[in-house]
Coordinates of C-alpha atoms in Angstrom, one line a residue:
X1 CA -7.0 -25.7 -0.7
X2 CA -10.5 -25.1 0.4
X3 CA -11.6 -21.5 0.2
X4 CA -12.5 -21.6 3.9
X5 CA -8.9 -22.3 5.1
X6 CA -7.8 -20.0 7.9
X7 CA -5.5 -19.6 10.8
X8 CA -1.8 -20.0 11.3
X9 CA 0.3 -23.1 11.8
X10 CA 3.6 -21.3 12.3
X11 CA 5.7 -24.1 10.9
X12 CA 9.0 -22.8 11.3
X13 CA 11.6 -24.0 9.0
X14 CA 15.0 -22.6 9.0
X15 CA 17.1 -19.9 7.5
X16 CA 19.2 -21.2 4.7
X17 CA 22.1 -23.1 5.9
X18 CA 25.6 -21.7 5.6
X19 CA 27.6 -23.0 2.6
X20 CA 29.6 -25.9 3.6
X21 CA 27.3 -27.0 6.4
X22 CA 24.9 -30.0 6.3
X23 CA 21.3 -29.1 5.6
X24 CA 18.9 -30.9 7.9
X25 CA 16.1 -30.7 5.5
X26 CA 18.1 -32.4 2.8
X27 CA 19.0 -35.4 5.0
X28 CA 16.8 -38.5 5.1
X29 CA 16.4 -39.5 8.8
X30 CA 15.8 -42.9 10.2
X31 CA 12.7 -43.7 12.3
X32 CA 14.1 -42.0 15.3
X33 CA 17.1 -40.2 16.9
X34 CA 19.3 -43.3 16.7
X35 CA 20.5 -45.9 19.2
X36 CA 22.8 -43.7 21.1
X37 CA 25.1 -40.7 21.1
X38 CA 27.8 -40.2 18.6
X39 CA 31.4 -40.5 19.6
X40 CA 32.9 -37.3 20.7
X41 CA 34.9 -36.7 17.5
X42 CA 36.3 -33.3 16.9
X43 CA 35.1 -31.2 13.9
X44 CA 37.7 -29.8 11.5
X45 CA 37.7 -26.4 10.0
X46 CA 36.0 -26.2 6.6
X47 CA 36.3 -22.9 4.7
X48 CA 34.0 -22.8 1.7
X49 CA 34.9 -20.8 -1.4
X50 CA 32.2 -21.7 -3.9
X51 CA 29.4 -19.1 -4.0
X52 CA 31.0 -16.6 -1.6
X53 CA 31.0 -13.9 -4.3
X54 CA 27.8 -14.9 -6.1
X55 CA 25.4 -12.0 -6.5
X56 CA 21.9 -12.3 -5.2
X57 CA 18.7 -10.5 -6.0
X58 CA 18.5 -6.9 -4.6
X59 CA 16.3 -6.5 -1.6
X60 CA 12.7 -5.3 -2.1
X61 CA 13.5 -1.8 -0.7
X62 CA 17.1 -1.4 -1.8
X63 CA 16.4 2.2 -2.9
X64 CA 15.1 3.3 0.5
X65 CA 18.3 3.2 2.5
X66 CA 20.2 4.4 -0.5
X67 CA 17.9 7.5 -0.9
X68 CA 17.7 8.0 2.8
X69 CA 21.4 8.2 3.4
X70 CA 21.8 10.7 0.6
X71 CA 19.0 12.9 1.9
X72 CA 20.5 12.7 5.4
X73 CA 24.1 13.3 4.4
X74 CA 23.7 15.9 1.7
X75 CA 22.3 19.0 3.6
X76 CA 24.9 18.9 6.5
X77 CA 27.8 18.4 4.1
X78 CA 26.6 21.1 1.7
X79 CA 26.2 23.5 4.6
X80 CA 29.7 22.8 5.8
X81 CA 31.0 23.2 2.3
X82 CA 29.3 26.6 2.0
X83 CA 30.9 27.6 5.4
X84 CA 34.3 26.3 4.4
X85 CA 34.3 23.8 7.3
X86 CA 34.3 20.4 5.7
X87 CA 36.8 19.4 8.3
X88 CA 33.8 19.0 10.6
X89 CA 32.1 16.5 8.3
X90 CA 33.1 13.5 10.4
X91 CA 30.9 14.7 13.3
X92 CA 27.8 15.4 11.1
X93 CA 28.3 12.1 9.2
X94 CA 28.2 10.3 12.5
X95 CA 24.6 11.4 12.9
X96 CA 23.6 11.3 9.2
X97 CA 24.6 7.7 8.8
X98 CA 22.0 6.7 11.4
X99 CA 19.5 7.0 8.5
X100 CA 20.7 3.6 7.3
X101 CA 19.0 1.8 10.1
X102 CA 15.5 0.3 10.8
X103 CA 14.0 0.5 7.3
X104 CA 12.1 -2.8 7.9
X105 CA 10.5 -1.7 11.1
X106 CA 7.0 -0.4 11.5
X107 CA 7.1 3.4 12.1
X108 CA 6.1 3.3 15.7
X109 CA 9.0 0.9 16.4
X110 CA 11.3 2.7 14.0
X111 CA 10.9 5.9 15.9
X112 CA 12.3 4.2 19.0
X113 CA 15.0 2.3 17.3
X114 CA 16.3 5.3 15.3
X115 CA 16.4 7.4 18.5
X116 CA 18.4 4.6 20.2
X117 CA 20.8 4.4 17.2
X118 CA 21.4 8.2 17.3
X119 CA 22.1 8.0 21.1
X120 CA 24.3 5.0 20.7
X121 CA 26.3 6.5 17.8
X122 CA 26.8 9.7 19.8
X123 CA 27.8 7.8 22.9
X124 CA 30.5 5.8 21.0
X125 CA 31.7 9.1 19.4
X126 CA 31.8 10.7 22.8
X127 CA 34.0 7.9 24.2
X128 CA 36.3 8.1 21.2
X129 CA 36.7 11.8 21.2
X130 CA 37.3 11.9 25.0
X131 CA 40.0 9.3 24.6
X132 CA 41.6 11.3 21.7
X133 CA 41.6 14.4 23.9
X134 CA 43.3 12.7 26.8
X135 CA 46.1 10.7 25.0
X136 CA 47.9 10.5 21.7
X137 CA 49.3 7.1 22.5
X138 CA 48.4 4.9 19.5
X139 CA 48.4 1.6 21.4
X140 CA 46.1 3.0 24.0
X141 CA 43.7 4.4 21.3
X142 CA 43.7 1.1 19.5
X143 CA 42.8 -0.7 22.7
X144 CA 39.9 1.7 23.4
X145 CA 38.7 1.2 19.8
X146 CA 38.8 -2.6 20.2
X147 CA 36.8 -2.5 23.4
X148 CA 34.3 -0.1 21.8
X149 CA 34.0 -2.4 18.7
X150 CA 33.2 -5.4 21.0
X151 CA 30.6 -3.5 22.9
X152 CA 29.0 -2.2 19.7
X153 CA 28.9 -5.7 18.2
X154 CA 27.3 -7.2 21.3
X155 CA 24.7 -4.4 21.6
X156 CA 23.7 -4.6 18.0
X157 CA 23.4 -8.4 18.2
X158 CA 21.5 -8.6 21.5
X159 CA 19.0 -6.0 20.3
X160 CA 18.7 -7.5 16.9
X161 CA 19.3 -4.1 15.3
X162 CA 19.7 -5.5 11.8
X163 CA 21.8 -4.1 9.0
X164 CA 24.2 -2.4 8.8
X165 CA 24.8 -3.5 12.3
X166 CA 27.9 -2.5 14.2
X167 CA 30.1 -1.7 11.3
X168 CA 29.0 1.9 10.8
X169 CA 29.1 2.6 14.5
X170 CA 32.7 1.1 14.7
X171 CA 33.8 3.0 11.6
X172 CA 32.8 6.4 13.1
X173 CA 34.2 5.7 16.6
X174 CA 37.4 4.2 15.4
X175 CA 38.1 7.1 13.0
X176 CA 37.3 9.6 15.7
X177 CA 40.0 8.1 18.0
X178 CA 42.7 9.5 15.7
X179 CA 41.3 13.0 15.1
X180 CA 43.2 15.7 17.1
X181 CA 40.9 16.8 19.9
X182 CA 40.8 18.9 23.0
X183 CA 38.3 18.5 25.9
X184 CA 36.8 21.9 25.2
X185 CA 35.8 20.9 21.6
X186 CA 33.8 17.9 22.7
X187 CA 30.4 19.7 23.3
X188 CA 30.3 21.4 19.9
X189 CA 31.4 18.3 18.0
X190 CA 28.9 16.1 19.8
X191 CA 26.2 18.7 19.2
X192 CA 26.9 18.5 15.5
X193 CA 26.5 14.7 15.6
X194 CA 23.2 15.0 17.6
X195 CA 21.8 17.7 15.2
X196 CA 22.6 15.6 12.2
X197 CA 21.2 12.5 13.9
X198 CA 18.0 14.4 14.5
X199 CA 17.8 15.2 10.8
X200 CA 18.4 11.5 10.0
X201 CA 15.5 10.6 12.4
X202 CA 13.2 12.9 10.4
X203 CA 14.4 11.4 7.1
X204 CA 13.8 7.8 8.4
X205 CA 10.3 8.7 9.6
X206 CA 9.2 10.8 6.6
X207 CA 7.9 7.9 4.4
X208 CA 5.4 7.1 7.1
X209 CA 3.4 10.2 6.0
X210 CA 2.7 8.6 2.6
X211 CA 2.5 4.8 3.5
X212 CA 2.0 4.5 7.3
X213 CA 1.8 0.7 7.1
X214 CA 4.4 0.2 4.4
X215 CA 6.9 -2.0 6.4
X216 CA 4.1 -4.3 7.6
X217 CA 2.6 -4.6 4.1
X218 CA 6.0 -5.4 2.5
X219 CA 6.9 -8.1 5.1
X220 CA 3.5 -9.7 4.7
X221 CA 3.7 -9.6 0.9
X222 CA 7.1 -11.2 1.1
X223 CA 5.8 -14.0 3.3
X224 CA 2.9 -14.7 0.8
X225 CA 5.3 -14.7 -2.2
X226 CA 7.7 -17.2 -0.6
X227 CA 4.8 -19.3 0.6
X228 CA 3.5 -19.4 -3.0
X229 CA 6.9 -20.5 -4.2
X230 CA 6.9 -23.4 -1.7
X231 CA 3.3 -24.3 -2.5
X232 CA 4.3 -24.6 -6.2
X233 CA 6.6 -27.5 -5.3
X234 CA 3.7 -29.3 -3.5
X235 CA 6.1 -30.0 -0.7
X236 CA 7.8 -32.8 -2.7
X237 CA 9.7 -31.2 -5.5
X238 CA 13.4 -31.2 -5.9
X239 CA 13.6 -27.6 -4.6
X240 CA 11.1 -28.0 -1.7
X241 CA 13.8 -27.9 1.1
X242 CA 15.1 -24.5 -0.1
X243 CA 11.7 -23.0 -0.7
X244 CA 10.4 -24.2 2.7
X245 CA 13.5 -22.6 4.4
X246 CA 12.9 -19.3 2.6
X247 CA 9.2 -19.3 3.3
X248 CA 9.7 -20.1 7.0
X249 CA 12.2 -17.3 7.4
X250 CA 9.9 -14.8 5.6
X251 CA 6.9 -15.8 7.7
X252 CA 8.9 -15.5 10.9
X253 CA 10.2 -12.1 9.8
X254 CA 6.6 -11.0 9.0
X255 CA 5.4 -12.0 12.5
X256 CA 8.3 -10.1 14.1
X257 CA 7.3 -7.0 12.1
X258 CA 3.6 -7.3 12.9
X259 CA 4.2 -7.9 16.6
X260 CA 6.2 -4.7 16.8
X261 CA 3.5 -2.7 15.1
X262 CA 0.6 -1.0 16.9
X263 CA -2.6 -3.1 17.4
X264 CA -4.9 -1.7 14.8
X265 CA -7.5 -3.1 12.4
X266 CA -5.0 -2.9 9.6
X267 CA -2.6 -5.1 11.6
X268 CA -5.3 -7.7 12.2
X269 CA -6.0 -7.9 8.5
X270 CA -2.3 -8.4 7.8
X271 CA -2.1 -11.0 10.5
X272 CA -4.8 -13.0 8.7
X273 CA -2.8 -12.9 5.5
X274 CA 0.4 -14.1 7.3
X275 CA -1.8 -16.9 8.7
X276 CA -2.6 -17.8 5.1
X277 CA 1.1 -18.0 4.3
X278 CA 1.7 -20.3 7.3
X279 CA -1.1 -22.6 6.2
X280 CA 0.6 -22.9 2.8
X281 CA 3.8 -23.7 4.5
X282 CA 2.2 -26.4 6.6
X283 CA 0.2 -27.9 3.7
X284 CA 1.7 -26.8 0.4
X285 CA -0.2 -29.3 -1.6
X286 CA -3.5 -27.7 -0.5
X287 CA -2.5 -24.1 -1.2
X288 CA -3.2 -22.1 -4.4
X289 CA 0.1 -20.3 -5.4
X290 CA -1.7 -18.0 -7.8
X291 CA -4.0 -16.7 -5.1
X292 CA -1.1 -16.2 -2.7
X293 CA 0.8 -14.2 -5.3
X294 CA -2.3 -12.1 -6.2
X295 CA -2.7 -11.2 -2.5
X296 CA 1.0 -10.2 -2.3
X297 CA 0.7 -8.1 -5.4
X298 CA -2.2 -6.1 -3.9
X299 CA -0.2 -5.5 -0.7
X300 CA 2.6 -4.0 -2.7
X301 CA 0.2 -1.4 -4.1
X302 CA -1.4 1.5 -2.3
X303 CA -4.9 0.3 -1.9
X304 CA -6.5 -0.7 1.4
X305 CA -5.8 -4.0 3.0
X306 CA -8.6 -6.4 2.2
X307 CA -9.8 -8.8 4.9
X308 CA -9.6 -12.2 3.3
X309 CA -13.1 -13.6 3.6
X310 CA -11.9 -17.2 3.8
X311 CA -10.0 -16.7 7.1
X312 CA -11.5 -17.0 10.6
X313 CA -12.4 -14.1 12.9
X314 CA -10.2 -12.4 15.4
X315 CA -10.6 -15.1 18.1
X316 CA -8.3 -17.3 16.0
X317 CA -5.6 -14.7 16.5
X318 CA -5.6 -15.1 20.2
X319 CA -2.1 -16.5 20.1
X320 CA -0.7 -13.2 19.0
X321 CA -1.8 -11.6 22.2
X322 CA -0.6 -14.6 24.2
X323 CA 2.9 -14.2 22.6
X324 CA 3.0 -10.5 23.3
X325 CA 2.1 -11.1 27.0
X326 CA 4.8 -13.7 27.3
X327 CA 7.6 -11.2 26.8
X328 CA 11.1 -11.7 25.6
X329 CA 13.9 -13.6 27.2
X330 CA 15.9 -11.7 29.8
X331 CA 18.9 -9.6 28.7
X332 CA 21.3 -11.9 30.6
X333 CA 19.9 -14.9 28.8
X334 CA 20.4 -13.2 25.4
X335 CA 23.9 -11.9 26.3
X336 CA 25.2 -15.4 27.2
X337 CA 25.7 -16.8 23.7
X338 CA 27.4 -13.6 22.6
X339 CA 30.4 -13.9 24.9
X340 CA 32.6 -15.7 22.3
X341 CA 31.7 -13.1 19.6
X342 CA 32.6 -10.3 22.0
X343 CA 35.9 -11.9 22.8
X344 CA 36.7 -12.5 19.2
X345 CA 35.9 -8.9 18.3
X346 CA 37.9 -7.3 21.1
X347 CA 40.9 -9.6 20.5
X348 CA 40.8 -9.5 16.7
X349 CA 40.4 -5.7 16.5
X350 CA 43.1 -5.0 19.0
X351 CA 45.6 -7.4 17.4
X352 CA 44.8 -6.0 13.9
X353 CA 45.4 -2.4 15.1
X354 CA 48.7 -3.4 16.9
X355 CA 50.0 -5.2 13.8
X356 CA 49.1 -2.2 11.6
X357 CA 51.0 0.1 14.0
X358 CA 54.0 -2.2 13.9
X359 CA 54.0 -1.9 10.1
X360 CA 54.0 1.9 10.3
X361 CA 50.6 2.5 8.9
X362 CA 49.3 5.9 9.7
X363 CA 45.6 5.0 10.1
X364 CA 45.4 1.7 12.1
X365 CA 41.7 2.2 12.5
X366 CA 41.2 0.8 9.0
X367 CA 42.6 -2.5 10.1
X368 CA 40.5 -2.4 13.3
X369 CA 37.3 -1.7 11.3
X370 CA 38.1 -4.5 8.8
X371 CA 38.5 -7.0 11.6
X372 CA 35.3 -5.7 13.3
X373 CA 33.3 -6.2 10.1
X374 CA 34.2 -9.9 9.8
X375 CA 32.6 -11.4 12.9
X376 CA 29.4 -13.3 12.2
X377 CA 27.6 -16.1 14.1
X378 CA 30.4 -18.7 13.5
X379 CA 33.8 -19.2 12.0
X380 CA 32.5 -20.4 8.6
X381 CA 30.4 -17.2 8.1
X382 CA 33.3 -15.1 9.4
X383 CA 35.5 -16.7 6.7
X384 CA 32.9 -15.8 4.0
X385 CA 32.7 -12.2 5.2
X386 CA 36.5 -12.0 5.2
X387 CA 36.8 -13.1 1.6
X388 CA 34.0 -10.6 0.6
X389 CA 35.6 -7.8 2.5
X390 CA 39.1 -8.3 0.9
X391 CA 37.7 -8.6 -2.6
X392 CA 35.5 -5.6 -2.2
X393 CA 38.2 -3.4 -0.8
X394 CA 40.7 -4.4 -3.5
X395 CA 38.3 -3.5 -6.2
X396 CA 37.3 -0.4 -4.3
X397 CA 40.9 0.8 -4.1
X398 CA 40.9 0.6 -7.9
X399 CA 37.7 2.6 -8.0
X400 CA 39.3 5.2 -5.8
X401 CA 42.3 5.6 -8.1
X402 CA 39.8 6.2 -11.0
X403 CA 37.6 8.7 -9.1
X404 CA 40.2 10.7 -7.2
X405 CA 41.1 13.0 -10.2
X406 CA 37.4 13.9 -10.5
X407 CA 37.1 14.5 -6.7
X408 CA 40.1 16.8 -6.7
X409 CA 38.7 19.2 -9.3
X410 CA 36.8 21.2 -6.6
X411 CA 35.6 20.7 -3.0
X412 CA 32.0 20.6 -4.3
X413 CA 33.0 17.7 -6.6
X414 CA 34.5 15.9 -3.7
X415 CA 31.2 16.2 -1.8
X416 CA 29.1 15.1 -4.8
X417 CA 31.3 12.0 -5.5
X418 CA 31.0 10.9 -1.9
X419 CA 27.2 11.3 -2.1
X420 CA 27.1 9.2 -5.2
X421 CA 29.2 6.5 -3.5
X422 CA 26.9 6.6 -0.5
X423 CA 24.0 5.8 -2.8
X424 CA 25.9 3.1 -4.6
X425 CA 27.0 1.4 -1.5
X426 CA 23.5 1.0 -0.1
X427 CA 22.0 0.1 -3.5
X428 CA 24.5 -2.7 -4.1
X429 CA 25.3 -4.2 -0.7
X430 CA 22.1 -6.3 -0.6
X431 CA 23.3 -8.1 -3.8
X432 CA 26.5 -9.2 -2.0
X433 CA 28.6 -7.6 0.7
X434 CA 31.7 -7.4 -1.5
X435 CA 29.8 -5.4 -4.1
X436 CA 28.8 -2.7 -1.6
X437 CA 32.4 -2.6 -0.3
X438 CA 33.4 -1.5 -3.8
X439 CA 31.7 1.8 -3.1
X440 CA 32.3 2.0 0.6
X441 CA 36.1 1.8 0.2
X442 CA 36.6 4.8 -2.1
X443 CA 34.0 6.8 -0.1
X444 CA 36.0 6.1 3.2
X445 CA 39.2 7.2 1.5
X446 CA 37.7 10.4 0.1
X447 CA 36.2 11.3 3.4
X448 CA 39.8 11.6 4.8
X449 CA 40.3 14.4 2.3
X450 CA 37.5 16.6 3.7
X451 CA 39.9 18.1 6.1
X452 CA 42.8 18.4 3.6
X453 CA 44.0 16.8 0.3
X454 CA 45.9 13.6 1.0
X455 CA 48.6 11.8 -0.9
X456 CA 46.6 9.3 -3.0
X457 CA 49.4 6.8 -3.4
X458 CA 49.9 6.7 0.3
X459 CA 46.2 6.3 1.0
X460 CA 46.0 3.4 -1.5
X461 CA 49.0 1.6 0.0
X462 CA 47.8 2.0 3.6
X463 CA 44.3 0.9 2.8
X464 CA 45.6 -2.3 1.0
X465 CA 47.9 -3.1 3.9
X466 CA 45.2 -2.5 6.6
X467 CA 42.6 -4.5 4.6
X468 CA 44.9 -7.6 4.5
X469 CA 46.1 -7.1 8.1
X470 CA 42.6 -6.7 9.4
X471 CA 41.2 -9.7 7.5
X472 CA 44.0 -12.1 8.3
X473 CA 44.5 -11.1 12.0
X474 CA 40.7 -10.9 12.5
X475 CA 40.1 -14.3 11.1
X476 CA 43.0 -15.8 13.1
X477 CA 41.3 -14.4 16.3
X478 CA 38.0 -16.0 15.2
X479 CA 39.7 -19.4 14.9
X480 CA 41.6 -18.9 18.2
X481 CA 38.5 -18.0 20.2
X482 CA 36.4 -21.2 19.7
X483 CA 32.8 -21.2 20.7
X484 CA 32.9 -24.4 22.7
X485 CA 29.5 -23.9 24.2
X486 CA 27.7 -24.0 20.8
X487 CA 27.1 -27.8 21.2
X488 CA 25.6 -27.3 24.7
X489 CA 23.2 -24.6 23.4
X490 CA 22.2 -26.9 20.6
X491 CA 21.4 -29.6 23.1
X492 CA 19.2 -27.1 25.1
X493 CA 17.5 -26.0 21.9
X494 CA 16.7 -29.6 21.0
X495 CA 15.2 -30.3 24.4
X496 CA 13.0 -27.2 24.2
X497 CA 11.8 -28.1 20.7
X498 CA 11.0 -31.7 21.8
X499 CA 9.2 -30.5 24.9
X500 CA 7.2 -28.0 22.9
X501 CA 6.2 -30.7 20.4
X502 CA 5.1 -33.1 23.2
X503 CA 3.0 -30.3 24.8
X504 CA 1.3 -29.7 21.4
X505 CA 0.7 -33.4 20.8
X506 CA -0.9 -33.7 24.3
X507 CA -3.3 -30.8 23.5
X508 CA -4.3 -32.5 20.2
X509 CA -5.5 -35.5 22.2
X510 CA -7.8 -33.4 24.4
X511 CA -11.4 -33.1 23.3
X512 CA -11.8 -29.5 24.6
X513 CA -8.5 -27.7 25.2
X514 CA -8.6 -24.3 27.0
X515 CA -9.4 -21.3 24.8
X516 CA -6.3 -20.2 23.0
X517 CA -4.3 -23.2 24.2
X518 CA -3.8 -24.7 20.8
X519 CA -2.8 -21.5 19.2
X520 CA -0.4 -20.7 22.1
X521 CA 1.2 -24.2 21.9
X522 CA 1.5 -23.9 18.1
X523 CA 3.3 -20.6 18.3
X524 CA 5.5 -21.9 21.0
X525 CA 6.5 -25.0 18.9
X526 CA 7.1 -22.8 15.9
X527 CA 9.4 -20.5 17.9
X528 CA 11.3 -23.4 19.3
X529 CA 11.9 -24.8 15.8
X530 CA 13.1 -21.5 14.6
X531 CA 15.5 -21.3 17.5
X532 CA 16.6 -24.9 16.9
X533 CA 17.5 -24.2 13.3
X534 CA 19.4 -21.0 14.1
X535 CA 21.3 -22.7 16.9
X536 CA 22.1 -25.7 14.7
X537 CA 23.3 -23.5 11.8
X538 CA 25.6 -21.5 14.2
X539 CA 27.0 -24.7 15.8
X540 CA 27.6 -26.4 12.5
X541 CA 29.8 -23.5 11.3
X542 CA 32.1 -23.7 14.4
X543 CA 35.2 -25.9 14.6
X544 CA 37.1 -28.0 17.1
X545 CA 34.0 -29.2 19.0
X546 CA 32.3 -32.6 19.5
X547 CA 30.2 -34.0 16.7
X548 CA 26.7 -32.6 16.5
X549 CA 23.5 -34.7 16.9
X550 CA 22.4 -34.2 13.4
X551 CA 20.0 -37.1 13.2
X552 CA 18.3 -35.9 16.3
X553 CA 18.0 -32.4 14.9
X554 CA 16.5 -33.8 11.7
X555 CA 14.0 -36.0 13.6
X556 CA 13.0 -33.1 15.9
X557 CA 12.4 -30.8 12.9
X558 CA 10.4 -33.2 10.9
X559 CA 8.2 -34.4 13.7
X560 CA 7.7 -30.8 14.8
X561 CA 6.5 -29.8 11.3
X562 CA 4.1 -32.8 11.2
X563 CA 2.6 -31.7 14.5
X564 CA 2.2 -28.1 13.3
X565 CA 0.3 -29.4 10.3
X566 CA -1.9 -31.6 12.5
X567 CA -2.7 -28.6 14.7
X568 CA -3.8 -26.7 11.6
X569 CA -6.3 -29.5 10.8
X570 CA -7.5 -29.8 14.4
X571 CA -8.3 -26.1 14.5
X572 CA -10.5 -26.5 11.4
X573 CA -8.2 -24.6 9.2
X574 CA -8.0 -27.2 6.4
X575 CA -11.6 -28.2 5.9
X576 CA -10.8 -30.9 3.5
X577 CA -8.7 -32.8 6.0
X578 CA -10.2 -34.2 9.3
X579 CA -8.7 -34.1 12.7
X580 CA -8.2 -37.9 12.8
X581 CA -5.7 -37.6 9.9
X582 CA -3.8 -35.0 11.9
X583 CA -3.7 -37.1 15.0
X584 CA -2.4 -40.0 13.0
X585 CA 0.5 -37.7 11.8
X586 CA 1.4 -37.0 15.4
X587 CA 1.5 -40.6 16.3
X588 CA 3.9 -41.5 13.5

């Protein structure tokens, strides 16, 4: 690539397709969307098994949530231990576990998100404790827990909270439903949760004192590294579809991180580097993988961010400000697609709890939490999470049997074993969900012993029963509540992507488009392609719906990527390619 290459084509590929679904990038399309619509055939239910338990690479910052949760949980628990009041640990842990959230957010945004998580956690705890103080009817409490789980799932998804999502919130609120409570105890117990939540907020913000731009630098470095991997294929290798998907996802994540950071000179410099990653994504054959990796390596250090001299000035980043001014879709627009997920969560959690009660299990909230942890964007992903949850819990029960003699030595040993399991869960869960569950399961069982020592055999039996009940009943609910509107949303996303592409193509034919128009159109097209891929992946994992327009999706994606590359050339970003070549790409 020429050393004077700047600016950002935001070619948006797609997140990796769910196993068992058809990858658009790996399909060779015809010259167009085809002669007509497919027949309205129904799609069967496909449940992949291969690769569900395969371990991935740990996340770049696996140690941060692991260390943060230990730092947030340890002081309150040790204080309660010294006071002889470990029975209050449920309330402090409600606040302490908030330290698990928002580790990928810039610190200005993290402060707001963590505060919201603490308030949300305390609000869910308040509802659960109030219900527990008003009734001891188990059926009523399970119903409240199911409705809370559905609300927490929807709120986490609509706000794009990120991992660990609704599961921790639901675990705390569901457990609190079955703790003996009186109305007079509520203020003190909620006060403990808020105090521990405040400490968790401090723990989450503390790294900003040493690396105030750490999250932005990591996100940008990851975008550069994945773009380098794609550039190494020259866009034609056997692995180019997977590397393009990974690079597009990383670039999109980097922009989301930068757009939530404060507008500073440091952010501008990072924006230029993300632009470089986008250029490599649009024209991999012209990129230098070694140079991209070197820039990523520097970002992972502690030195200042260098302004790459081969990128254009700030005027070329006008589209960032245009996107910020455009705002986000309305809350109602974002809530609409989540209605099936909310219905699945409420129904599945309620039924799991009721079945657990019918079997005589003393802690039906375990079945409720198991069901709540399953629900993903579609049935296929829900199946995968169910398999991972069951395997992780079964192995975790064995780990509990091995650890419980050590934990029973002293109360201090019990606290320390739980802290070690907290660390292990967060260190391992990024490799695969089931591996993290191996630590979460014994930790959850040992926490029940903070108030008093339990019968270990009964705990193991109940946990195994609730795991199987929650997984089976929860998945049945996911199958029963079919997302029949997934196909309609895919059609809308296709139309938006095609219209965005047409607008971009028209601007390419103009001799003097308005200032910032090309950049705004390119970002709009990139965002439309990201939305198209996410919608197509969600729809392809559903069942019992009409056939999806796969050829049209492939055609829209490939023509959109060609247009994005042409816009890069038109804006003078690839100096060794002329605008006429880009215009020819658009006409194809």
